[in-house]
């Protein structure tokens, strides 16, 4: 039986590369691809893929919250996050959200296949190249405490990310189907929790945390 796989990646080049690799294996079936965290989570809820390859750099909704939302709609899916230069505490946050493994983006095609096979068998997979990062993630409690994935609620993170990506309060309210007042309230709570001064500071913070790309 073929393993049904979905790809969620920000950059088209990465998506096309993964899609090409998947289509080269007779035992894998590509069911969908997306370049956005929100859309990816929605599609996964509809299609219920067995394995989801998810870039840790995603617009719209970050990898950690996209993983949590995706698994809420498709609990049987297994998420394999694709990591580049992310700090260790962000990898730990992805695993805490329910990801079943993390694969280095510079891994070989053979390693990608091994990782998918491991998740299909309901095992965890962590790239050997990321072993040092995994050890650091377990040893940096201070960094984890100040992380956006600890200090902010999922909704606050989503709004901070969208603000950092250039969306206005009105646009965010329409996209999330909430009132302007709700968006402003979450924004103010985030600013207060982080000890920042406004949207400019939030944007810099979001880029540093990997919620938004420069």
PDB file of C-alpha atoms in Angstrom:
ATOM      1  CA  UNK A   1       0.000   0.000   0.000  1.00  0.00           C
ATOM      2  CA  UNK A   2       1.310   3.457  -0.916  1.00  0.00           C
ATOM      3  CA  UNK A   3       1.992   6.025   1.807  1.00  0.00           C
ATOM      4  CA  UNK A   4      -0.017   9.214   1.272  1.00  0.00           C
ATOM      5  CA  UNK A   5       2.233  12.249   1.698  1.00  0.00           C
ATOM      6  CA  UNK A   6       1.582  15.992   1.761  1.00  0.00           C
ATOM      7  CA  UNK A   7       4.170  18.789   1.379  1.00  0.00           C
ATOM      8  CA  UNK A   8       3.911  22.188   3.092  1.00  0.00           C
ATOM      9  CA  UNK A   9       6.852  24.460   2.257  1.00  0.00           C
ATOM     10  CA  UNK A  10       7.268  28.209   1.888  1.00  0.00           C
ATOM     11  CA  UNK A  11       9.590  28.283  -1.119  1.00  0.00           C
ATOM     12  CA  UNK A  12       8.481  26.922  -4.475  1.00  0.00           C
ATOM     13  CA  UNK A  13      11.925  25.525  -5.223  1.00  0.00           C
ATOM     14  CA  UNK A  14      11.889  23.420  -2.049  1.00  0.00           C
ATOM     15  CA  UNK A  15       8.315  22.264  -2.700  1.00  0.00           C
ATOM     16  CA  UNK A  16       9.100  21.259  -6.273  1.00  0.00           C
ATOM     17  CA  UNK A  17      12.227  19.419  -5.178  1.00  0.00           C
ATOM     18  CA  UNK A  18      10.319  17.434  -2.554  1.00  0.00           C
ATOM     19  CA  UNK A  19       7.465  16.715  -4.951  1.00  0.00           C
ATOM     20  CA  UNK A  20       9.926  15.445  -7.552  1.00  0.00           C
ATOM     21  CA  UNK A  21      11.570  13.131  -5.016  1.00  0.00           C
ATOM     22  CA  UNK A  22       8.225  11.791  -3.821  1.00  0.00           C
ATOM     23  CA  UNK A  23       7.012  11.099  -7.343  1.00  0.00           C
ATOM     24  CA  UNK A  24      10.157   9.086  -7.941  1.00  0.00           C
ATOM     25  CA  UNK A  25       9.085   6.444  -5.420  1.00  0.00           C
ATOM     26  CA  UNK A  26       6.360   3.980  -6.354  1.00  0.00           C
ATOM     27  CA  UNK A  27       5.431   3.393  -2.701  1.00  0.00           C
ATOM     28  CA  UNK A  28       4.705   7.105  -2.042  1.00  0.00           C
ATOM     29  CA  UNK A  29       1.667   9.085  -3.207  1.00  0.00           C
ATOM     30  CA  UNK A  30       1.627  12.894  -3.193  1.00  0.00           C
ATOM     31  CA  UNK A  31      -1.871  14.008  -2.157  1.00  0.00           C
ATOM     32  CA  UNK A  32      -1.370  17.786  -1.917  1.00  0.00           C
ATOM     33  CA  UNK A  33       1.131  20.608  -1.587  1.00  0.00           C
ATOM     34  CA  UNK A  34       0.882  24.067  -0.038  1.00  0.00           C
ATOM     35  CA  UNK A  35       3.112  27.059   0.600  1.00  0.00           C
ATOM     36  CA  UNK A  36       1.173  28.388   3.593  1.00  0.00           C
ATOM     37  CA  UNK A  37       0.705  27.103   7.135  1.00  0.00           C
ATOM     38  CA  UNK A  38      -2.974  27.976   7.386  1.00  0.00           C
ATOM     39  CA  UNK A  39      -3.878  26.442   4.040  1.00  0.00           C
ATOM     40  CA  UNK A  40      -1.719  23.408   4.728  1.00  0.00           C
ATOM     41  CA  UNK A  41      -3.480  22.676   8.020  1.00  0.00           C
ATOM     42  CA  UNK A  42      -6.867  23.039   6.329  1.00  0.00           C
ATOM     43  CA  UNK A  43      -5.970  20.737   3.433  1.00  0.00           C
ATOM     44  CA  UNK A  44      -4.586  18.109   5.789  1.00  0.00           C
ATOM     45  CA  UNK A  45      -7.866  18.099   7.724  1.00  0.00           C
ATOM     46  CA  UNK A  46      -9.692  17.379   4.466  1.00  0.00           C
ATOM     47  CA  UNK A  47      -7.278  14.872   2.904  1.00  0.00           C
ATOM     48  CA  UNK A  48      -5.892  13.087   6.002  1.00  0.00           C
ATOM     49  CA  UNK A  49      -2.396  12.286   4.662  1.00  0.00           C
ATOM     50  CA  UNK A  50      -0.368   9.711   6.539  1.00  0.00           C
ATOM     51  CA  UNK A  51       2.816  11.822   6.508  1.00  0.00           C
ATOM     52  CA  UNK A  52       3.187  15.597   6.215  1.00  0.00           C
ATOM     53  CA  UNK A  53       6.522  17.153   5.263  1.00  0.00           C
ATOM     54  CA  UNK A  54       6.422  20.627   6.800  1.00  0.00           C
ATOM     55  CA  UNK A  55       8.989  23.388   6.381  1.00  0.00           C
ATOM     56  CA  UNK A  56       9.805  25.134   9.658  1.00  0.00           C
ATOM     57  CA  UNK A  57       9.710  28.485   7.809  1.00  0.00           C
ATOM     58  CA  UNK A  58       6.081  29.102   6.889  1.00  0.00           C
ATOM     59  CA  UNK A  59       4.043  32.231   6.129  1.00  0.00           C
ATOM     60  CA  UNK A  60       0.525  32.714   7.465  1.00  0.00           C
ATOM     61  CA  UNK A  61       0.929  30.313  10.374  1.00  0.00           C
ATOM     62  CA  UNK A  62       4.224  29.157  11.853  1.00  0.00           C
ATOM     63  CA  UNK A  63       5.288  25.523  11.784  1.00  0.00           C
ATOM     64  CA  UNK A  64       4.627  24.910  15.493  1.00  0.00           C
ATOM     65  CA  UNK A  65       1.045  26.177  15.494  1.00  0.00           C
ATOM     66  CA  UNK A  66       0.383  24.741  12.023  1.00  0.00           C
ATOM     67  CA  UNK A  67       1.431  21.332  13.377  1.00  0.00           C
ATOM     68  CA  UNK A  68      -0.880  21.656  16.366  1.00  0.00           C
ATOM     69  CA  UNK A  69      -3.810  22.796  14.224  1.00  0.00           C
ATOM     70  CA  UNK A  70      -3.173  20.151  11.567  1.00  0.00           C
ATOM     71  CA  UNK A  71      -3.140  17.335  14.101  1.00  0.00           C
ATOM     72  CA  UNK A  72      -6.330  18.669  15.628  1.00  0.00           C
ATOM     73  CA  UNK A  73      -8.067  18.117  12.290  1.00  0.00           C
ATOM     74  CA  UNK A  74      -6.137  15.018  11.230  1.00  0.00           C
ATOM     75  CA  UNK A  75      -4.859  13.270  14.380  1.00  0.00           C
ATOM     76  CA  UNK A  76      -3.629  10.201  12.504  1.00  0.00           C
ATOM     77  CA  UNK A  77      -1.202  12.250  10.364  1.00  0.00           C
ATOM     78  CA  UNK A  78       2.495  12.255  11.265  1.00  0.00           C
ATOM     79  CA  UNK A  79       4.399  15.518  10.800  1.00  0.00           C
ATOM     80  CA  UNK A  80       8.050  15.585   9.728  1.00  0.00           C
ATOM     81  CA  UNK A  81       9.497  19.092  10.106  1.00  0.00           C
ATOM     82  CA  UNK A  82      12.224  20.282   7.719  1.00  0.00           C
ATOM     83  CA  UNK A  83      14.843  22.290   9.585  1.00  0.00           C
ATOM     84  CA  UNK A  84      17.530  24.648   8.372  1.00  0.00           C
ATOM     85  CA  UNK A  85      19.226  26.978  10.831  1.00  0.00           C
ATOM     86  CA  UNK A  86      16.450  27.137  13.423  1.00  0.00           C
ATOM     87  CA  UNK A  87      17.471  27.505  17.084  1.00  0.00           C
ATOM     88  CA  UNK A  88      17.146  24.335  19.179  1.00  0.00           C
ATOM     89  CA  UNK A  89      14.255  25.592  21.295  1.00  0.00           C
ATOM     90  CA  UNK A  90      12.108  26.023  18.165  1.00  0.00           C
ATOM     91  CA  UNK A  91      12.732  22.392  17.201  1.00  0.00           C
ATOM     92  CA  UNK A  92      11.689  21.359  20.692  1.00  0.00           C
ATOM     93  CA  UNK A  93       8.528  23.456  20.363  1.00  0.00           C
ATOM     94  CA  UNK A  94       7.667  21.627  17.118  1.00  0.00           C
ATOM     95  CA  UNK A  95       8.079  18.259  18.826  1.00  0.00           C
ATOM     96  CA  UNK A  96       6.011  19.473  21.786  1.00  0.00           C
ATOM     97  CA  UNK A  97       3.278  20.444  19.308  1.00  0.00           C
ATOM     98  CA  UNK A  98       3.139  16.849  18.078  1.00  0.00           C
ATOM     99  CA  UNK A  99       5.686  16.571  15.257  1.00  0.00           C
ATOM    100  CA  UNK A 100       7.074  13.050  14.964  1.00  0.00           C
ATOM    101  CA  UNK A 101      10.454  13.992  13.599  1.00  0.00           C
ATOM    102  CA  UNK A 102      12.821  16.643  12.286  1.00  0.00           C
ATOM    103  CA  UNK A 103      14.814  16.286   9.077  1.00  0.00           C
ATOM    104  CA  UNK A 104      17.703  18.532   8.071  1.00  0.00           C
ATOM    105  CA  UNK A 105      16.972  20.348   4.806  1.00  0.00           C
ATOM    106  CA  UNK A 106      20.321  19.305   3.371  1.00  0.00           C
ATOM    107  CA  UNK A 107      19.575  15.609   3.914  1.00  0.00           C
ATOM    108  CA  UNK A 108      19.916  13.165   1.042  1.00  0.00           C
ATOM    109  CA  UNK A 109      16.989  11.670  -0.858  1.00  0.00           C
ATOM    110  CA  UNK A 110      17.741   8.337   0.802  1.00  0.00           C
ATOM    111  CA  UNK A 111      17.480   9.886   4.259  1.00  0.00           C
ATOM    112  CA  UNK A 112      14.179  11.517   3.346  1.00  0.00           C
ATOM    113  CA  UNK A 113      12.830   8.114   2.363  1.00  0.00           C
ATOM    114  CA  UNK A 114      14.116   6.562   5.604  1.00  0.00           C
ATOM    115  CA  UNK A 115      12.465   9.323   7.629  1.00  0.00           C
ATOM    116  CA  UNK A 116       9.112   8.860   5.887  1.00  0.00           C
ATOM    117  CA  UNK A 117       9.357   5.107   6.394  1.00  0.00           C
ATOM    118  CA  UNK A 118      10.048   5.591  10.107  1.00  0.00           C
ATOM    119  CA  UNK A 119       7.003   7.831  10.551  1.00  0.00           C
ATOM    120  CA  UNK A 120       4.879   5.383   8.555  1.00  0.00           C
ATOM    121  CA  UNK A 121       5.875   2.732  11.110  1.00  0.00           C
ATOM    122  CA  UNK A 122       4.809   5.216  13.827  1.00  0.00           C
ATOM    123  CA  UNK A 123       8.384   5.742  14.931  1.00  0.00           C
ATOM    124  CA  UNK A 124      10.158   9.041  15.537  1.00  0.00           C
ATOM    125  CA  UNK A 125      12.932  10.309  13.274  1.00  0.00           C
ATOM    126  CA  UNK A 126      15.631  12.889  13.981  1.00  0.00           C
ATOM    127  CA  UNK A 127      18.419  13.645  11.492  1.00  0.00           C
ATOM    128  CA  UNK A 128      21.850  12.597  12.785  1.00  0.00           C
ATOM    129  CA  UNK A 129      23.103  15.974  11.542  1.00  0.00           C
ATOM    130  CA  UNK A 130      20.847  17.659  14.118  1.00  0.00           C
ATOM    131  CA  UNK A 131      21.921  15.606  17.121  1.00  0.00           C
ATOM    132  CA  UNK A 132      23.904  18.485  18.629  1.00  0.00           C
ATOM    133  CA  UNK A 133      20.907  20.806  18.252  1.00  0.00           C
ATOM    134  CA  UNK A 134      18.712  18.215  19.958  1.00  0.00           C
ATOM    135  CA  UNK A 135      21.102  18.056  22.902  1.00  0.00           C
ATOM    136  CA  UNK A 136      21.144  21.843  23.165  1.00  0.00           C
ATOM    137  CA  UNK A 137      17.343  21.937  23.115  1.00  0.00           C
ATOM    138  CA  UNK A 138      17.311  19.821  26.260  1.00  0.00           C
ATOM    139  CA  UNK A 139      19.907  22.009  27.964  1.00  0.00           C
ATOM    140  CA  UNK A 140      18.670  25.554  27.345  1.00  0.00           C
ATOM    141  CA  UNK A 141      15.736  26.128  29.722  1.00  0.00           C
ATOM    142  CA  UNK A 142      16.415  29.878  29.856  1.00  0.00           C
ATOM    143  CA  UNK A 143      16.073  30.331  26.075  1.00  0.00           C
ATOM    144  CA  UNK A 144      12.909  28.243  26.093  1.00  0.00           C
ATOM    145  CA  UNK A 145      11.358  30.400  28.809  1.00  0.00           C
ATOM    146  CA  UNK A 146      11.651  33.575  26.720  1.00  0.00           C
ATOM    147  CA  UNK A 147      10.537  31.879  23.497  1.00  0.00           C
ATOM    148  CA  UNK A 148       7.370  33.020  21.745  1.00  0.00           C
ATOM    149  CA  UNK A 149       6.243  29.412  21.928  1.00  0.00           C
ATOM    150  CA  UNK A 150       6.195  29.660  25.719  1.00  0.00           C
ATOM    151  CA  UNK A 151       5.349  33.295  26.417  1.00  0.00           C
ATOM    152  CA  UNK A 152       2.533  33.804  23.895  1.00  0.00           C
ATOM    153  CA  UNK A 153      -0.744  32.000  23.256  1.00  0.00           C
ATOM    154  CA  UNK A 154      -1.279  30.414  19.807  1.00  0.00           C
ATOM    155  CA  UNK A 155      -3.641  33.229  18.815  1.00  0.00           C
ATOM    156  CA  UNK A 156      -1.172  35.881  19.956  1.00  0.00           C
ATOM    157  CA  UNK A 157       1.586  34.203  17.931  1.00  0.00           C
ATOM    158  CA  UNK A 158      -0.640  34.065  14.859  1.00  0.00           C
ATOM    159  CA  UNK A 159      -1.473  37.764  15.100  1.00  0.00           C
ATOM    160  CA  UNK A 160       2.137  38.761  15.800  1.00  0.00           C
ATOM    161  CA  UNK A 161       3.237  36.771  12.748  1.00  0.00           C
ATOM    162  CA  UNK A 162       0.630  38.371  10.493  1.00  0.00           C
ATOM    163  CA  UNK A 163       1.519  41.856  11.763  1.00  0.00           C
ATOM    164  CA  UNK A 164       5.194  41.158  11.100  1.00  0.00           C
ATOM    165  CA  UNK A 165       4.311  39.960   7.590  1.00  0.00           C
ATOM    166  CA  UNK A 166       2.750  43.358   6.860  1.00  0.00           C
ATOM    167  CA  UNK A 167      -0.960  42.724   7.366  1.00  0.00           C
ATOM    168  CA  UNK A 168      -3.034  45.521   8.901  1.00  0.00           C
ATOM    169  CA  UNK A 169      -5.359  45.062  11.877  1.00  0.00           C
ATOM    170  CA  UNK A 170      -8.334  45.266   9.503  1.00  0.00           C
ATOM    171  CA  UNK A 171      -6.888  42.605   7.188  1.00  0.00           C
ATOM    172  CA  UNK A 172      -6.051  40.295  10.097  1.00  0.00           C
ATOM    173  CA  UNK A 173      -9.548  40.669  11.541  1.00  0.00           C
ATOM    174  CA  UNK A 174     -11.062  39.723   8.181  1.00  0.00           C
ATOM    175  CA  UNK A 175      -8.686  36.794   7.666  1.00  0.00           C
ATOM    176  CA  UNK A 176      -9.268  35.337  11.138  1.00  0.00           C
ATOM    177  CA  UNK A 177     -12.960  36.255  11.207  1.00  0.00           C
ATOM    178  CA  UNK A 178     -12.697  38.223  14.455  1.00  0.00           C
ATOM    179  CA  UNK A 179     -13.311  41.857  15.392  1.00  0.00           C
ATOM    180  CA  UNK A 180     -10.744  44.652  15.106  1.00  0.00           C
ATOM    181  CA  UNK A 181     -10.969  44.981  18.883  1.00  0.00           C
ATOM    182  CA  UNK A 182     -10.002  41.319  19.357  1.00  0.00           C
ATOM    183  CA  UNK A 183      -6.943  41.689  17.142  1.00  0.00           C
ATOM    184  CA  UNK A 184      -5.893  44.872  18.967  1.00  0.00           C
ATOM    185  CA  UNK A 185      -6.380  43.182  22.335  1.00  0.00           C
ATOM    186  CA  UNK A 186      -4.182  40.215  21.397  1.00  0.00           C
ATOM    187  CA  UNK A 187      -1.565  42.575  19.981  1.00  0.00           C
ATOM    188  CA  UNK A 188      -1.501  44.643  23.186  1.00  0.00           C
ATOM    189  CA  UNK A 189      -1.265  41.519  25.342  1.00  0.00           C
ATOM    190  CA  UNK A 190       1.687  40.290  23.282  1.00  0.00           C
ATOM    191  CA  UNK A 191       3.467  43.643  23.541  1.00  0.00           C
ATOM    192  CA  UNK A 192       2.962  43.701  27.318  1.00  0.00           C
ATOM    193  CA  UNK A 193       4.085  40.090  27.845  1.00  0.00           C
ATOM    194  CA  UNK A 194       7.256  40.614  25.835  1.00  0.00           C
ATOM    195  CA  UNK A 195       8.067  44.042  27.256  1.00  0.00           C
ATOM    196  CA  UNK A 196       8.055  45.640  23.801  1.00  0.00           C
ATOM    197  CA  UNK A 197       6.827  49.034  22.598  1.00  0.00           C
ATOM    198  CA  UNK A 198       4.799  48.480  19.444  1.00  0.00           C
ATOM    199  CA  UNK A 199       4.462  46.848  16.048  1.00  0.00           C
ATOM    200  CA  UNK A 200       8.022  47.693  14.979  1.00  0.00           C
ATOM    201  CA  UNK A 201       9.403  45.891  18.038  1.00  0.00           C
ATOM    202  CA  UNK A 202       6.986  43.009  17.466  1.00  0.00           C
ATOM    203  CA  UNK A 203       8.216  42.674  13.888  1.00  0.00           C
ATOM    204  CA  UNK A 204      11.853  42.491  14.961  1.00  0.00           C
ATOM    205  CA  UNK A 205      10.938  39.974  17.660  1.00  0.00           C
ATOM    206  CA  UNK A 206       8.931  37.837  15.211  1.00  0.00           C
ATOM    207  CA  UNK A 207      11.858  37.706  12.771  1.00  0.00           C
ATOM    208  CA  UNK A 208      14.278  36.778  15.554  1.00  0.00           C
ATOM    209  CA  UNK A 209      11.947  34.005  16.752  1.00  0.00           C
ATOM    210  CA  UNK A 210      11.353  32.684  13.254  1.00  0.00           C
ATOM    211  CA  UNK A 211       7.655  33.578  13.230  1.00  0.00           C
ATOM    212  CA  UNK A 212       8.249  35.772  10.198  1.00  0.00           C
ATOM    213  CA  UNK A 213      11.008  35.951   7.597  1.00  0.00           C
ATOM    214  CA  UNK A 214      13.035  39.145   6.946  1.00  0.00           C
TER     215      UNK A 214
END
